[in-house]
Amino acid sequence: MYHWIEDKEFLGAMRSLCSGIINELVQSINNDGLLHVCAHMVGSGARHLETQNEKEPIDLDYNLNILKCYDFDINRDAGAIKGYIQEMFNAVLERYDLRPCQDSTSALSTHRIHFTSWNQTEFKIDLAIVREAGNGSWCRLIHDKTGIVSLDRWY
């Protein structure tokens, strides 16, 4: 059963930490010079309508929008792009003493995070990699896992 998160102090601290992590990731990627990206919170968090399903962590969803590729071919290097972004994300998470992210089908997800004092509600970040395809449509980078890594596809 879903319920609204009502602790405004906790929500502010959670949003601040997560947005700080994502902003640091964007700066790291842009400073590296291989891609140019921006990020936006999306979903219920973007509308300040955070909910939680029973004891599950709160998810804050972000889109990492690829604006320009310098050293990658956006149409052929999807796996390399996701791997590069995952590596950069893990470096930022390590600076926050957080565990490396997980590669799901359509997002990079952090492990559960919680504050060590006061409200210990768990939360996590889901980061989708997207790009504008033109005509107002968007593409999301998908990792089609087959169970045999050499046969996996990224599109």
N, C-alpha and C. Protein backbone atom coordinates (compact mmCIF):
# COMPACT_ATOMS: atom_id res chain seq x y z
N MET A 1 0.84 -1.17 0.00
CA MET A 1 0.00 0.00 0.00
C MET A 1 0.89 1.24 0.00
N TYR A 2 0.65 2.11 -0.93
CA TYR A 2 1.43 3.34 -1.04
C TYR A 2 0.91 4.38 -0.06
N HIS A 3 1.84 5.19 0.46
CA HIS A 3 1.45 6.32 1.30
C HIS A 3 2.34 7.52 0.97
N TRP A 4 1.81 8.71 1.22
CA TRP A 4 2.55 9.94 0.98
C TRP A 4 3.65 10.10 2.02
N ILE A 5 4.77 10.65 1.62
CA ILE A 5 5.84 10.98 2.56
C ILE A 5 5.55 12.39 3.09
N GLU A 6 5.36 12.50 4.37
CA GLU A 6 4.93 13.77 4.94
C GLU A 6 6.03 14.52 5.69
N ASP A 7 7.15 13.87 5.98
CA ASP A 7 8.24 14.51 6.71
C ASP A 7 8.99 15.44 5.77
N LYS A 8 8.64 16.72 5.79
CA LYS A 8 9.20 17.70 4.86
C LYS A 8 10.70 17.90 5.06
N GLU A 9 11.17 17.82 6.30
CA GLU A 9 12.60 17.97 6.56
C GLU A 9 13.37 16.81 5.92
N PHE A 10 12.85 15.60 6.08
CA PHE A 10 13.47 14.44 5.46
C PHE A 10 13.45 14.56 3.94
N LEU A 11 12.30 14.93 3.37
CA LEU A 11 12.19 15.07 1.91
C LEU A 11 13.20 16.07 1.38
N GLY A 12 13.35 17.20 2.07
CA GLY A 12 14.32 18.20 1.63
C GLY A 12 15.74 17.68 1.67
N ALA A 13 16.09 16.96 2.75
CA ALA A 13 17.44 16.41 2.87
C ALA A 13 17.68 15.33 1.82
N MET A 14 16.69 14.47 1.59
CA MET A 14 16.82 13.40 0.60
C MET A 14 16.98 13.99 -0.80
N ARG A 15 16.13 14.94 -1.14
CA ARG A 15 16.20 15.57 -2.46
C ARG A 15 17.53 16.30 -2.65
N SER A 16 18.00 16.96 -1.62
CA SER A 16 19.26 17.70 -1.69
C SER A 16 20.44 16.75 -1.92
N LEU A 17 20.48 15.65 -1.16
CA LEU A 17 21.57 14.68 -1.33
C LEU A 17 21.54 14.07 -2.73
N CYS A 18 20.37 13.60 -3.16
CA CYS A 18 20.27 12.94 -4.46
C CYS A 18 20.59 13.90 -5.60
N SER A 19 20.06 15.11 -5.53
CA SER A 19 20.33 16.09 -6.59
C SER A 19 21.81 16.48 -6.58
N GLY A 20 22.42 16.54 -5.40
CA GLY A 20 23.85 16.83 -5.32
C GLY A 20 24.68 15.75 -5.99
N ILE A 21 24.32 14.50 -5.77
CA ILE A 21 25.02 13.38 -6.40
C ILE A 21 24.87 13.46 -7.92
N ILE A 22 23.65 13.68 -8.40
CA ILE A 22 23.41 13.75 -9.85
C ILE A 22 24.10 14.96 -10.46
N ASN A 23 24.07 16.09 -9.79
CA ASN A 23 24.77 17.28 -10.32
C ASN A 23 26.28 17.05 -10.40
N GLU A 24 26.83 16.37 -9.40
CA GLU A 24 28.26 16.06 -9.43
C GLU A 24 28.57 15.11 -10.60
N LEU A 25 27.68 14.16 -10.85
CA LEU A 25 27.86 13.25 -11.98
C LEU A 25 27.85 14.03 -13.30
N VAL A 26 26.90 14.92 -13.47
CA VAL A 26 26.81 15.73 -14.70
C VAL A 26 28.10 16.53 -14.89
N GLN A 27 28.57 17.18 -13.84
CA GLN A 27 29.80 17.96 -13.94
C GLN A 27 30.99 17.08 -14.29
N SER A 28 31.08 15.91 -13.67
CA SER A 28 32.20 14.99 -13.95
C SER A 28 32.19 14.56 -15.42
N ILE A 29 31.02 14.19 -15.93
CA ILE A 29 30.92 13.75 -17.32
C ILE A 29 31.26 14.91 -18.26
N ASN A 30 30.68 16.07 -18.02
CA ASN A 30 30.93 17.21 -18.91
C ASN A 30 32.38 17.66 -18.87
N ASN A 31 33.01 17.60 -17.71
CA ASN A 31 34.42 17.99 -17.60
C ASN A 31 35.35 16.99 -18.25
N ASP A 32 34.91 15.74 -18.37
CA ASP A 32 35.73 14.69 -18.98
C ASP A 32 35.83 14.85 -20.50
N GLY A 33 34.83 15.49 -21.10
CA GLY A 33 34.91 15.82 -22.52
C GLY A 33 34.51 14.74 -23.51
N LEU A 34 33.97 13.60 -23.04
CA LEU A 34 33.54 12.56 -23.97
C LEU A 34 32.08 12.72 -24.38
N LEU A 35 31.29 13.23 -23.46
CA LEU A 35 29.87 13.48 -23.68
C LEU A 35 29.53 14.85 -23.10
N HIS A 36 28.42 15.41 -23.58
CA HIS A 36 27.86 16.60 -22.94
C HIS A 36 26.45 16.21 -22.54
N VAL A 37 26.13 16.34 -21.23
CA VAL A 37 24.85 15.86 -20.70
C VAL A 37 24.23 16.91 -19.79
N CYS A 38 22.94 16.73 -19.53
CA CYS A 38 22.25 17.44 -18.46
C CYS A 38 21.32 16.44 -17.79
N ALA A 39 20.84 16.75 -16.61
CA ALA A 39 19.97 15.82 -15.89
C ALA A 39 18.78 16.55 -15.31
N HIS A 40 17.68 15.83 -15.21
CA HIS A 40 16.46 16.38 -14.64
C HIS A 40 15.78 15.31 -13.79
N MET A 41 15.24 15.73 -12.65
CA MET A 41 14.40 14.83 -11.87
C MET A 41 13.09 14.69 -12.63
N VAL A 42 12.57 13.49 -12.69
CA VAL A 42 11.32 13.21 -13.39
C VAL A 42 10.39 12.43 -12.46
N GLY A 43 9.20 12.16 -12.92
CA GLY A 43 8.27 11.34 -12.15
C GLY A 43 7.69 12.08 -10.97
N SER A 44 7.29 11.32 -9.96
CA SER A 44 6.60 11.90 -8.81
C SER A 44 7.50 12.87 -8.04
N GLY A 45 8.80 12.60 -8.00
CA GLY A 45 9.72 13.51 -7.30
C GLY A 45 9.76 14.89 -7.92
N ALA A 46 9.67 14.95 -9.24
CA ALA A 46 9.69 16.23 -9.94
C ALA A 46 8.43 17.05 -9.63
N ARG A 47 7.37 16.36 -9.27
CA ARG A 47 6.11 17.03 -8.95
C ARG A 47 5.90 17.16 -7.44
N HIS A 48 6.93 16.83 -6.65
CA HIS A 48 6.86 16.88 -5.18
C HIS A 48 5.72 16.01 -4.66
N LEU A 49 5.57 14.83 -5.24
CA LEU A 49 4.51 13.89 -4.85
C LEU A 49 5.11 12.54 -4.47
N GLU A 50 6.16 12.55 -3.65
CA GLU A 50 6.85 11.32 -3.30
C GLU A 50 5.96 10.40 -2.47
N THR A 51 5.95 9.14 -2.88
CA THR A 51 5.22 8.11 -2.15
C THR A 51 6.17 6.97 -1.83
N GLN A 52 5.70 6.11 -0.92
CA GLN A 52 6.48 4.93 -0.55
C GLN A 52 5.54 3.74 -0.48
N ASN A 53 5.98 2.63 -0.99
CA ASN A 53 5.22 1.38 -0.94
C ASN A 53 5.69 0.58 0.27
N GLU A 54 4.88 0.60 1.33
CA GLU A 54 5.17 -0.12 2.57
C GLU A 54 6.61 0.09 3.04
N LYS A 55 7.41 -0.96 3.04
CA LYS A 55 8.78 -0.89 3.54
C LYS A 55 9.81 -0.74 2.42
N GLU A 56 9.35 -0.55 1.20
CA GLU A 56 10.26 -0.38 0.07
C GLU A 56 10.89 1.01 0.12
N PRO A 57 12.08 1.17 -0.50
CA PRO A 57 12.70 2.50 -0.50
C PRO A 57 11.93 3.47 -1.40
N ILE A 58 12.07 4.73 -1.12
CA ILE A 58 11.52 5.77 -1.97
C ILE A 58 12.44 5.87 -3.18
N ASP A 59 11.87 5.95 -4.38
CA ASP A 59 12.67 6.09 -5.61
C ASP A 59 12.63 7.54 -6.06
N LEU A 60 13.79 8.11 -6.31
CA LEU A 60 13.86 9.39 -7.01
C LEU A 60 14.40 9.10 -8.40
N ASP A 61 13.63 9.45 -9.40
CA ASP A 61 13.96 9.14 -10.79
C ASP A 61 14.54 10.37 -11.48
N TYR A 62 15.63 10.13 -12.20
CA TYR A 62 16.30 11.19 -12.97
C TYR A 62 16.50 10.70 -14.40
N ASN A 63 16.43 11.63 -15.33
CA ASN A 63 16.84 11.37 -16.71
C ASN A 63 18.17 12.06 -16.94
N LEU A 64 19.15 11.32 -17.44
CA LEU A 64 20.42 11.90 -17.87
C LEU A 64 20.33 12.03 -19.38
N ASN A 65 20.20 13.25 -19.84
CA ASN A 65 19.98 13.53 -21.25
C ASN A 65 21.32 13.74 -21.96
N ILE A 66 21.61 12.89 -22.93
CA ILE A 66 22.83 13.05 -23.73
C ILE A 66 22.56 14.13 -24.77
N LEU A 67 23.29 15.22 -24.67
CA LEU A 67 23.12 16.34 -25.59
C LEU A 67 24.07 16.24 -26.78
N LYS A 68 25.28 15.73 -26.52
CA LYS A 68 26.28 15.63 -27.58
C LYS A 68 27.28 14.53 -27.24
N CYS A 69 27.66 13.77 -28.25
CA CYS A 69 28.70 12.75 -28.12
C CYS A 69 29.95 13.25 -28.84
N TYR A 70 31.08 13.20 -28.15
CA TYR A 70 32.33 13.60 -28.77
C TYR A 70 33.15 12.38 -29.19
N ASP A 71 33.27 11.40 -28.31
CA ASP A 71 34.10 10.23 -28.59
C ASP A 71 33.30 8.95 -28.75
N PHE A 72 32.00 9.05 -28.81
CA PHE A 72 31.14 7.89 -28.99
C PHE A 72 30.23 8.12 -30.18
N ASP A 73 29.86 7.03 -30.84
CA ASP A 73 28.82 7.10 -31.87
C ASP A 73 27.52 6.69 -31.19
N ILE A 74 26.60 7.63 -31.07
CA ILE A 74 25.36 7.40 -30.33
C ILE A 74 24.58 6.20 -30.85
N ASN A 75 24.72 5.88 -32.12
CA ASN A 75 23.97 4.78 -32.72
C ASN A 75 24.66 3.42 -32.62
N ARG A 76 25.97 3.40 -32.42
CA ARG A 76 26.71 2.12 -32.38
C ARG A 76 27.32 1.81 -31.02
N ASP A 77 27.49 2.80 -30.18
CA ASP A 77 28.24 2.61 -28.94
C ASP A 77 27.38 2.66 -27.68
N ALA A 78 26.12 2.22 -27.77
CA ALA A 78 25.21 2.32 -26.63
C ALA A 78 25.76 1.60 -25.40
N GLY A 79 26.31 0.40 -25.57
CA GLY A 79 26.87 -0.34 -24.44
C GLY A 79 28.05 0.37 -23.83
N ALA A 80 28.92 0.92 -24.66
CA ALA A 80 30.08 1.66 -24.17
C ALA A 80 29.65 2.94 -23.46
N ILE A 81 28.62 3.60 -23.98
CA ILE A 81 28.12 4.82 -23.35
C ILE A 81 27.57 4.50 -21.96
N LYS A 82 26.74 3.45 -21.87
CA LYS A 82 26.18 3.10 -20.57
C LYS A 82 27.29 2.67 -19.61
N GLY A 83 28.26 1.92 -20.09
CA GLY A 83 29.38 1.52 -19.25
C GLY A 83 30.18 2.70 -18.74
N TYR A 84 30.42 3.68 -19.62
CA TYR A 84 31.15 4.89 -19.23
C TYR A 84 30.37 5.67 -18.17
N ILE A 85 29.07 5.86 -18.40
CA ILE A 85 28.26 6.60 -17.43
C ILE A 85 28.20 5.85 -16.11
N GLN A 86 28.09 4.53 -16.15
CA GLN A 86 28.07 3.74 -14.92
C GLN A 86 29.39 3.91 -14.16
N GLU A 87 30.49 3.90 -14.87
CA GLU A 87 31.81 4.09 -14.24
C GLU A 87 31.89 5.46 -13.57
N MET A 88 31.42 6.49 -14.27
CA MET A 88 31.45 7.85 -13.72
C MET A 88 30.51 7.96 -12.51
N PHE A 89 29.34 7.34 -12.60
CA PHE A 89 28.37 7.35 -11.50
C PHE A 89 28.96 6.66 -10.28
N ASN A 90 29.62 5.53 -10.49
CA ASN A 90 30.23 4.80 -9.38
C ASN A 90 31.32 5.62 -8.71
N ALA A 91 32.08 6.39 -9.48
CA ALA A 91 33.13 7.23 -8.89
C ALA A 91 32.50 8.30 -7.99
N VAL A 92 31.39 8.87 -8.41
CA VAL A 92 30.71 9.86 -7.57
C VAL A 92 30.14 9.19 -6.33
N LEU A 93 29.49 8.05 -6.49
CA LEU A 93 28.92 7.34 -5.34
C LEU A 93 30.00 6.98 -4.33
N GLU A 94 31.16 6.60 -4.80
CA GLU A 94 32.27 6.26 -3.91
C GLU A 94 32.69 7.47 -3.06
N ARG A 95 32.66 8.65 -3.65
CA ARG A 95 33.00 9.88 -2.90
C ARG A 95 31.99 10.14 -1.78
N TYR A 96 30.80 9.61 -1.92
CA TYR A 96 29.77 9.73 -0.88
C TYR A 96 29.72 8.49 0.02
N ASP A 97 30.72 7.62 -0.10
CA ASP A 97 30.78 6.36 0.66
C ASP A 97 29.55 5.49 0.41
N LEU A 98 29.09 5.47 -0.84
CA LEU A 98 27.95 4.64 -1.22
C LEU A 98 28.42 3.51 -2.13
N ARG A 99 27.67 2.43 -2.14
CA ARG A 99 28.01 1.26 -2.95
C ARG A 99 27.82 1.56 -4.44
N PRO A 100 28.52 0.82 -5.32
CA PRO A 100 28.36 1.01 -6.77
C PRO A 100 26.91 0.77 -7.21
N CYS A 101 26.54 1.44 -8.29
CA CYS A 101 25.18 1.30 -8.81
C CYS A 101 25.00 -0.03 -9.52
N GLN A 102 23.73 -0.38 -9.74
CA GLN A 102 23.37 -1.61 -10.43
C GLN A 102 22.85 -1.25 -11.81
N ASP A 103 23.15 -2.10 -12.79
CA ASP A 103 22.69 -1.90 -14.16
C ASP A 103 21.41 -2.69 -14.37
N SER A 104 20.28 -1.98 -14.38
CA SER A 104 19.02 -2.65 -14.69
C SER A 104 18.76 -2.48 -16.19
N THR A 105 17.66 -2.98 -16.66
CA THR A 105 17.35 -2.92 -18.08
C THR A 105 17.32 -1.49 -18.61
N SER A 106 16.66 -0.59 -17.88
CA SER A 106 16.47 0.76 -18.43
C SER A 106 17.02 1.86 -17.54
N ALA A 107 17.77 1.53 -16.50
CA ALA A 107 18.30 2.56 -15.61
C ALA A 107 19.53 2.04 -14.87
N LEU A 108 20.26 2.97 -14.31
CA LEU A 108 21.30 2.67 -13.34
C LEU A 108 20.71 3.00 -11.98
N SER A 109 20.75 2.07 -11.05
CA SER A 109 20.08 2.24 -9.77
C SER A 109 21.08 2.13 -8.63
N THR A 110 20.97 3.05 -7.68
CA THR A 110 21.81 2.94 -6.49
C THR A 110 21.22 1.87 -5.58
N HIS A 111 22.03 1.40 -4.67
CA HIS A 111 21.53 0.55 -3.60
C HIS A 111 20.76 1.45 -2.64
N ARG A 112 20.12 0.85 -1.68
CA ARG A 112 19.35 1.63 -0.71
C ARG A 112 20.27 2.57 0.07
N ILE A 113 19.81 3.79 0.26
CA ILE A 113 20.53 4.83 0.99
C ILE A 113 19.65 5.23 2.17
N HIS A 114 20.26 5.57 3.29
CA HIS A 114 19.49 6.15 4.40
C HIS A 114 20.41 7.04 5.21
N PHE A 115 19.81 7.98 5.91
CA PHE A 115 20.57 8.84 6.80
C PHE A 115 20.83 8.08 8.09
N THR A 116 21.94 8.35 8.73
CA THR A 116 22.30 7.62 9.94
C THR A 116 21.68 8.21 11.19
N SER A 117 21.19 9.43 11.09
CA SER A 117 20.53 10.04 12.24
C SER A 117 19.10 10.40 11.86
N TRP A 118 18.29 10.69 12.81
CA TRP A 118 16.86 11.02 12.73
C TRP A 118 16.08 10.08 11.83
N ASN A 119 15.57 10.49 10.71
CA ASN A 119 14.70 9.66 9.86
C ASN A 119 15.57 8.71 9.03
N GLN A 120 15.38 7.42 9.23
CA GLN A 120 16.20 6.43 8.52
C GLN A 120 15.43 5.74 7.39
N THR A 121 14.42 6.41 6.86
CA THR A 121 13.68 5.88 5.72
C THR A 121 14.66 5.68 4.56
N GLU A 122 14.58 4.53 3.92
CA GLU A 122 15.49 4.23 2.82
C GLU A 122 14.99 4.84 1.52
N PHE A 123 15.94 5.22 0.67
CA PHE A 123 15.63 5.78 -0.63
C PHE A 123 16.71 5.37 -1.60
N LYS A 124 16.45 5.56 -2.90
CA LYS A 124 17.46 5.25 -3.92
C LYS A 124 17.24 6.12 -5.14
N ILE A 125 18.26 6.14 -5.99
CA ILE A 125 18.23 6.92 -7.22
C ILE A 125 18.15 5.95 -8.39
N ASP A 126 17.23 6.22 -9.31
CA ASP A 126 17.16 5.52 -10.59
C ASP A 126 17.50 6.52 -11.67
N LEU A 127 18.54 6.23 -12.45
CA LEU A 127 19.04 7.15 -13.47
C LEU A 127 18.86 6.52 -14.85
N ALA A 128 17.94 7.06 -15.63
CA ALA A 128 17.74 6.60 -17.01
C ALA A 128 18.60 7.46 -17.94
N ILE A 129 19.13 6.84 -18.98
CA ILE A 129 19.95 7.55 -19.96
C ILE A 129 19.07 7.76 -21.19
N VAL A 130 18.88 9.01 -21.56
CA VAL A 130 17.96 9.35 -22.65
C VAL A 130 18.62 10.33 -23.61
N ARG A 131 17.97 10.47 -24.78
CA ARG A 131 18.36 11.52 -25.72
C ARG A 131 17.14 11.88 -26.54
N GLU A 132 17.12 13.12 -27.00
CA GLU A 132 16.02 13.55 -27.85
C GLU A 132 16.26 13.00 -29.25
N ALA A 133 15.23 12.38 -29.81
CA ALA A 133 15.37 11.75 -31.12
C ALA A 133 14.86 12.64 -32.25
N GLY A 134 14.27 13.76 -31.92
CA GLY A 134 13.69 14.64 -32.92
C GLY A 134 12.18 14.51 -32.96
N ASN A 135 11.52 15.50 -33.53
CA ASN A 135 10.05 15.51 -33.63
C ASN A 135 9.38 15.37 -32.27
N GLY A 136 10.05 15.81 -31.21
CA GLY A 136 9.46 15.74 -29.88
C GLY A 136 9.51 14.37 -29.23
N SER A 137 10.14 13.40 -29.87
CA SER A 137 10.22 12.06 -29.29
C SER A 137 11.56 11.87 -28.58
N TRP A 138 11.57 10.90 -27.67
CA TRP A 138 12.75 10.63 -26.86
C TRP A 138 13.11 9.16 -26.96
N CYS A 139 14.41 8.87 -26.83
CA CYS A 139 14.91 7.49 -26.79
C CYS A 139 15.52 7.25 -25.42
N ARG A 140 15.29 6.06 -24.89
CA ARG A 140 15.89 5.65 -23.63
C ARG A 140 16.85 4.51 -23.92
N LEU A 141 18.04 4.55 -23.35
CA LEU A 141 19.02 3.50 -23.56
C LEU A 141 18.57 2.26 -22.78
N ILE A 142 18.41 1.17 -23.49
CA ILE A 142 17.93 -0.09 -22.92
C ILE A 142 19.04 -1.14 -23.01
N HIS A 143 19.23 -1.89 -21.92
CA HIS A 143 20.17 -3.00 -21.89
C HIS A 143 19.35 -4.28 -21.91
N ASP A 144 19.30 -4.92 -23.05
CA ASP A 144 18.56 -6.17 -23.23
C ASP A 144 19.46 -7.31 -22.78
N LYS A 145 19.23 -7.78 -21.55
CA LYS A 145 20.07 -8.82 -20.95
C LYS A 145 19.57 -10.20 -21.37
N THR A 146 20.49 -11.01 -21.87
CA THR A 146 20.13 -12.35 -22.35
C THR A 146 20.53 -13.45 -21.37
N GLY A 147 21.36 -13.11 -20.40
CA GLY A 147 21.91 -14.13 -19.51
C GLY A 147 23.30 -14.56 -19.95
N ILE A 148 23.67 -14.20 -21.18
CA ILE A 148 25.03 -14.45 -21.70
C ILE A 148 25.55 -13.08 -22.15
N VAL A 149 26.49 -12.54 -21.37
CA VAL A 149 26.93 -11.16 -21.58
C VAL A 149 27.32 -10.88 -23.02
N SER A 150 27.98 -11.81 -23.67
CA SER A 150 28.44 -11.57 -25.05
C SER A 150 27.27 -11.46 -26.03
N LEU A 151 26.08 -11.90 -25.64
CA LEU A 151 24.90 -11.80 -26.49
C LEU A 151 23.96 -10.66 -26.11
N ASP A 152 24.30 -9.93 -25.04
CA ASP A 152 23.48 -8.80 -24.62
C ASP A 152 23.44 -7.74 -25.71
N ARG A 153 22.34 -6.98 -25.73
CA ARG A 153 22.21 -5.88 -26.70
C ARG A 153 21.88 -4.60 -25.94
N TRP A 154 22.37 -3.48 -26.49
CA TRP A 154 22.05 -2.16 -25.98
C TRP A 154 21.45 -1.37 -27.12
N TYR A 155 20.34 -0.76 -26.90
CA TYR A 155 19.74 0.06 -27.95
C TYR A 155 19.00 1.22 -27.34
